[in-house]
Coordinates of C-alpha atoms in Angstrom, one line a residue:
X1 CA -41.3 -104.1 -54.2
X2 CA -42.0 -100.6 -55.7
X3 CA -45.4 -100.6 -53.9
X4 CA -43.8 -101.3 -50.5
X5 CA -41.1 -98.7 -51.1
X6 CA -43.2 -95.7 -52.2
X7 CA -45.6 -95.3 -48.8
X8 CA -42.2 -95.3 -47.1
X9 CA -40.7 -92.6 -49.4
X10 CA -43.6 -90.4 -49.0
X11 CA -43.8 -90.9 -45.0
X12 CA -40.3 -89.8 -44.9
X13 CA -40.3 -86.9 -47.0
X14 CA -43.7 -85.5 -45.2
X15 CA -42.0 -86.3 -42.0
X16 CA -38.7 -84.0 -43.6
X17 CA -41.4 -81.3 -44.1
X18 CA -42.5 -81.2 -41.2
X19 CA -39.2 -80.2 -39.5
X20 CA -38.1 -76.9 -39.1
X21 CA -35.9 -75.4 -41.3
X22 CA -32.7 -73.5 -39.8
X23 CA -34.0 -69.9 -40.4
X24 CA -37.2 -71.0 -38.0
X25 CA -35.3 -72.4 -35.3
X26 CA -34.6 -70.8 -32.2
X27 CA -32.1 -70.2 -29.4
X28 CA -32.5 -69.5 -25.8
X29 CA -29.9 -68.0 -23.3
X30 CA -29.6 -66.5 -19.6
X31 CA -27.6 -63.4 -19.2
X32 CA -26.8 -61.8 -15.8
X33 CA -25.7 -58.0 -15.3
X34 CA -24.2 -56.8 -12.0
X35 CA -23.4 -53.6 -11.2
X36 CA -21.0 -52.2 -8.2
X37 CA -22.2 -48.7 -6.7
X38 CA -21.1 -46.6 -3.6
X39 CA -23.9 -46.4 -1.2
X40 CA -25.0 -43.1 0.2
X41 CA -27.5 -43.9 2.9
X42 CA -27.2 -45.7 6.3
X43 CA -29.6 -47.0 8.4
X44 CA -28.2 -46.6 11.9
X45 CA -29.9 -49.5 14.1
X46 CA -30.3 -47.8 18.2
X47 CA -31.5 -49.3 21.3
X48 CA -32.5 -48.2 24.8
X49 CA -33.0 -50.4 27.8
X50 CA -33.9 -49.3 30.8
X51 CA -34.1 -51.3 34.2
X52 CA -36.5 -50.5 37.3
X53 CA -37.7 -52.7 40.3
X54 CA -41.4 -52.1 39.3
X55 CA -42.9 -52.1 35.7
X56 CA -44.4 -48.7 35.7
X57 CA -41.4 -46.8 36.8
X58 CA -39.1 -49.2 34.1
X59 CA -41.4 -48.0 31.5
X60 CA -41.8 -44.2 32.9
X61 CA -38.1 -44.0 33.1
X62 CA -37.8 -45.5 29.3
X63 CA -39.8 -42.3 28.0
X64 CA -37.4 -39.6 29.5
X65 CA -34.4 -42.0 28.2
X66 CA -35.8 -42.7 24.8
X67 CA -37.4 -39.2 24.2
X68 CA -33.3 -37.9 25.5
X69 CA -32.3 -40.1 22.8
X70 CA -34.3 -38.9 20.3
X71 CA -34.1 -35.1 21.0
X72 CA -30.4 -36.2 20.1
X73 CA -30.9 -37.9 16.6
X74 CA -33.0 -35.1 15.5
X75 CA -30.1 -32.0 16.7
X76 CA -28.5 -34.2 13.5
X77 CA -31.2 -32.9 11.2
X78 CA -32.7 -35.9 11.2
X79 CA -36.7 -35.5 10.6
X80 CA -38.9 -37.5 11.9
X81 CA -39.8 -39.1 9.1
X82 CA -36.6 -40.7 9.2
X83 CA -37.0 -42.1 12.3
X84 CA -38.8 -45.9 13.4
X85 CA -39.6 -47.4 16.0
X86 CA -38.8 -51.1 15.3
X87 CA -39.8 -53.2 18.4
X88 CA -40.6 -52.1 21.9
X89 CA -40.8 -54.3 25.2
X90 CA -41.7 -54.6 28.7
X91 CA -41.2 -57.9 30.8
X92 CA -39.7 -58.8 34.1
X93 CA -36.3 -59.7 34.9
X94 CA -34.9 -63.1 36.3
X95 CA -32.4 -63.2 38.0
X96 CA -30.0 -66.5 39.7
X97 CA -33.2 -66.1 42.6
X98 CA -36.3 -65.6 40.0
X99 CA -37.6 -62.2 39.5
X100 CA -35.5 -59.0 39.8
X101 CA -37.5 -56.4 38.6
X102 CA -38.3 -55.3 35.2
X103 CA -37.1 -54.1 31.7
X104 CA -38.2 -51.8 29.4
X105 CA -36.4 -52.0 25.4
X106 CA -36.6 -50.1 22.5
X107 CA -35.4 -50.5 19.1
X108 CA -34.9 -47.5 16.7
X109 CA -34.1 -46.9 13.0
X110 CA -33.0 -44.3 11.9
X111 CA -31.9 -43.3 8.5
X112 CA -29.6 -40.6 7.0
X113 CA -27.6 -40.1 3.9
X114 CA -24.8 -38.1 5.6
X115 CA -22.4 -40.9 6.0
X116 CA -19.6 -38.7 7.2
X117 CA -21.9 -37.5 10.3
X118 CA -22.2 -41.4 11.2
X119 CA -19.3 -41.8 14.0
X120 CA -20.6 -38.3 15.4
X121 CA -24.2 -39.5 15.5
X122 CA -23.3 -43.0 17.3
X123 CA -20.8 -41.3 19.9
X124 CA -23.8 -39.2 20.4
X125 CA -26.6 -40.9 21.2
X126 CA -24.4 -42.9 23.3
X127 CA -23.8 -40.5 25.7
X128 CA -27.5 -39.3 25.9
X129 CA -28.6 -42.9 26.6
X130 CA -28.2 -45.2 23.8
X131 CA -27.1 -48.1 25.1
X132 CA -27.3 -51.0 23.0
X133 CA -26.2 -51.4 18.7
X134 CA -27.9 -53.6 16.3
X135 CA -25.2 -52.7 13.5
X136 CA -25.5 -50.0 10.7
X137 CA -26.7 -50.9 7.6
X138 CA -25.8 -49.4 4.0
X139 CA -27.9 -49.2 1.0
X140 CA -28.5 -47.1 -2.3
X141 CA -31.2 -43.9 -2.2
X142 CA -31.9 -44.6 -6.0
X143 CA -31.5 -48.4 -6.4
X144 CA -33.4 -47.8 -9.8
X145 CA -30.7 -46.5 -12.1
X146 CA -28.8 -49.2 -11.1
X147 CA -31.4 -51.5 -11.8
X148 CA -31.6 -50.6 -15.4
X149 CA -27.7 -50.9 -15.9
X150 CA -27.4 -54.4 -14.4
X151 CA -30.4 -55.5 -17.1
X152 CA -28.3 -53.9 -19.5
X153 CA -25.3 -55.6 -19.1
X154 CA -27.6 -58.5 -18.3
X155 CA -29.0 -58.5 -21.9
X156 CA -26.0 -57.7 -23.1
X157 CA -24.2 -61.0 -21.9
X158 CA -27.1 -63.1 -22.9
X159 CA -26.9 -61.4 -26.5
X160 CA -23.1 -61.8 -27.0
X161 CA -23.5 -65.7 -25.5
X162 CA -26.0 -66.1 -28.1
X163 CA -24.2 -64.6 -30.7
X164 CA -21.3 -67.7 -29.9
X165 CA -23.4 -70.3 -29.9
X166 CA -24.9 -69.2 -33.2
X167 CA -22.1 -69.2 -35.2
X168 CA -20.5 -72.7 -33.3
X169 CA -24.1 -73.7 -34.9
X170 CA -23.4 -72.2 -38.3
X171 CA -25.9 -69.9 -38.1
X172 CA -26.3 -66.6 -37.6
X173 CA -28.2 -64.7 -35.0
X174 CA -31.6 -62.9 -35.8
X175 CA -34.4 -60.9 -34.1
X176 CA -35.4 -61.8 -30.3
X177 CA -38.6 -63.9 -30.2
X178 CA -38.7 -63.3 -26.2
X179 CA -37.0 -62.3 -23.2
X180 CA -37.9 -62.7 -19.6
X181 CA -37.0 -60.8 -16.1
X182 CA -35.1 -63.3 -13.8
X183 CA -35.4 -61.1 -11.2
X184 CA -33.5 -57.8 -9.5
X185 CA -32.4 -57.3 -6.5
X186 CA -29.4 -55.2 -4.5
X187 CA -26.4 -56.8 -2.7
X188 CA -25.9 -54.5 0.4
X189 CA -22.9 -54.9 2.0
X190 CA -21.9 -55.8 5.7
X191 CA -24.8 -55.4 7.9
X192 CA -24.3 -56.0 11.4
X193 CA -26.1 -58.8 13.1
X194 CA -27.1 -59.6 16.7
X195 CA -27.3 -56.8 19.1
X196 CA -24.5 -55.9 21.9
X197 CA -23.7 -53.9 24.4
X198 CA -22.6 -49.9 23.1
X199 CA -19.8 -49.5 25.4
X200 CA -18.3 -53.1 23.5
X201 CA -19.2 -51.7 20.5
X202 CA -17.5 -48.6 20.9
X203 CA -14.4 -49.5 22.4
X204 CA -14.6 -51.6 18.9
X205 CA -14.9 -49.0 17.1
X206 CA -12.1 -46.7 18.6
X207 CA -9.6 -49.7 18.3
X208 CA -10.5 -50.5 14.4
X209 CA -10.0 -47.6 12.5
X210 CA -12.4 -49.3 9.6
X211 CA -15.7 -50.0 11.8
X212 CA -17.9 -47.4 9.5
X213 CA -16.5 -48.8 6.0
X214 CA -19.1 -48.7 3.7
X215 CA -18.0 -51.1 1.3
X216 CA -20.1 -51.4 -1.7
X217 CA -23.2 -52.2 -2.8
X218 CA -24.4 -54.6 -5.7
X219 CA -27.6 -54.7 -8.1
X220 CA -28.0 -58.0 -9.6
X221 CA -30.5 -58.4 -12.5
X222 CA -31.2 -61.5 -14.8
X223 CA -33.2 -62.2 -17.9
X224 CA -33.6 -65.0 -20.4
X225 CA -33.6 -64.1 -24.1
X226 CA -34.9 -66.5 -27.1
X227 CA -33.4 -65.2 -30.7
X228 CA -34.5 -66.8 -34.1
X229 CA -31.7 -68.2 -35.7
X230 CA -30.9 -67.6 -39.4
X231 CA -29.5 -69.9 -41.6
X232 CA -25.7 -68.1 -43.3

C-alpha cells in the first residue's frame, strides 16, 4: 500500500512546485483617461456653384466667383496655406425636360484659429459669392498635450483598479511587468454634415443665437497594464 501511495505523493508535491507562488503571479487591467479641452481652431467648410447654359462659360464664370471668394477669405488674414481645395466639379444639369445647362462646384477648407472672426468670415464670403455650407468643424491646434494627460489619467485608473483587486486578492501590488497603448484619439465636437443652401443656413444662424458654439473637444487614450503581485 506504501508503494502505491508514495509515486502519488511525489507526483503531487512536484506538481505543487511547479505552480507559482503569489509573489510571481500577475495582474492585468485596462485603464482609460479622457480629457475635456476648449478648441481653438475651426475649419470653416465653403462652397461655390455656379450655373451657365454651356460648360465653358459655367466653368469661366466659376473662376471670377471662386477667385471673389477667395480674395475674401484671405482680407481675413487667412494665408494660403490655410486654404484647400476639397472637391471640384463640372457636369450638366437635368432638368424635368433632360438637359438644362451646366454646373460648375467647388468645395473649400479653410482653417483659422480666430474663432471670434467666424460669424464675420461666413457673413462674408456670403455676400461675395459663397453660396453653399458644409458645416464648421472645431478641433485642437496642439492635440498632443492633451494626449499625454488622457494616458495619464489612463494609467492612473488602471493603477488604482489594480491596486483594488490586489488587496480583494490579499496581495499587494508590485512593479509593472508591461503596459500597452489602446489607442488615442480626439472627440471633436458637433460637425456639421450634408451641405445646404447659405441663404438656409444663415437665416439659421441669425434666428439661433448658438449656431457657432464650439462646444468641447475630447482626447480619449487607453492602455493595459500587467503588475506583479506580492504576497502581504
Amino acid at each position: 500500500m506504501l508503494r502505491l501511495l508514495l509515486p502519488a505523493l511525489l507526483l503531487a508535491a512536484a506538481a505543487a512546485s511547479a505552480q507559482p507562488a503569489l509573489d510571481e503571479g500577475a495582474i492585468t487591467v485596462s485603464g482609460e483617461g479622457l480629457v475635456s479641452a476648449p478648441p481653438d481652431r475651426a475649419v470653416v467648410r465653403l462652397g461655390v456653384v455656379t450655373e451657365a447654359p454651356t460648360a465653358a462659360e459655367a466653368l469661366r464664370q466659376h473662376e471670377d466667383d471662386v477667385a471673389r471668394v477667395l480674395a475674401r477669405v484671405r482680407s481675413f488674414g487667412i494665408a494660403d496655406r490655410q486654404i484647400q481645395i476639397d472637391a471640384l466639379q463640372l457636369g450638366q444639369n437635368y432638368g424635368p425636360n433632360g438637359p438644362d445647362g451646366y454646373q460648375a462646384t467647388r468645395v473649400v477648407s479653410v482653417t483659422t484659429d480666430s474663432l471670434a472672426a467666424i460669424p464675420d468670415l461666413v457673413a462674408s464670403v456670403v455676400e461675395s459669392g459663397a453660396n453653399r455650407l458644409d458645416g464648421i468643424g472645431y478641433t485642437l491646434s496642439e492635440p498632443g498635450r492633451y494626449r499625454d494627460r488622457a494616458f495619464d489619467e489612463a494609467v492612473a485608473q488602471a493603477r488604482a483598479k489594480a491596486e483594488r483587486l490586489a488587496t480583494a486578492a490579499g496581495a499587494s501590488l508590485g512593479e509593472v511587468v508591461s503596459i500597452q497603448e489602446q489607442g488615442v484619439g480626439m472627440v471633436p465636437p458637433y460637425r456639421g454634415g450634408a451641405m445646404m443652401d447659405v441663404a438656409v443656413a444663415a437665416v439659421r444662424v441669425e434666428a439661433e443665437p448658438g449656431a457657432y458654439s464650439t462646444g468641447s473637444s475630447q482626447v480619449r487614450a487607453g492602455v493595459v497594464v500587467r503588475y506583479r503581485l506580492v504576497a502581504r
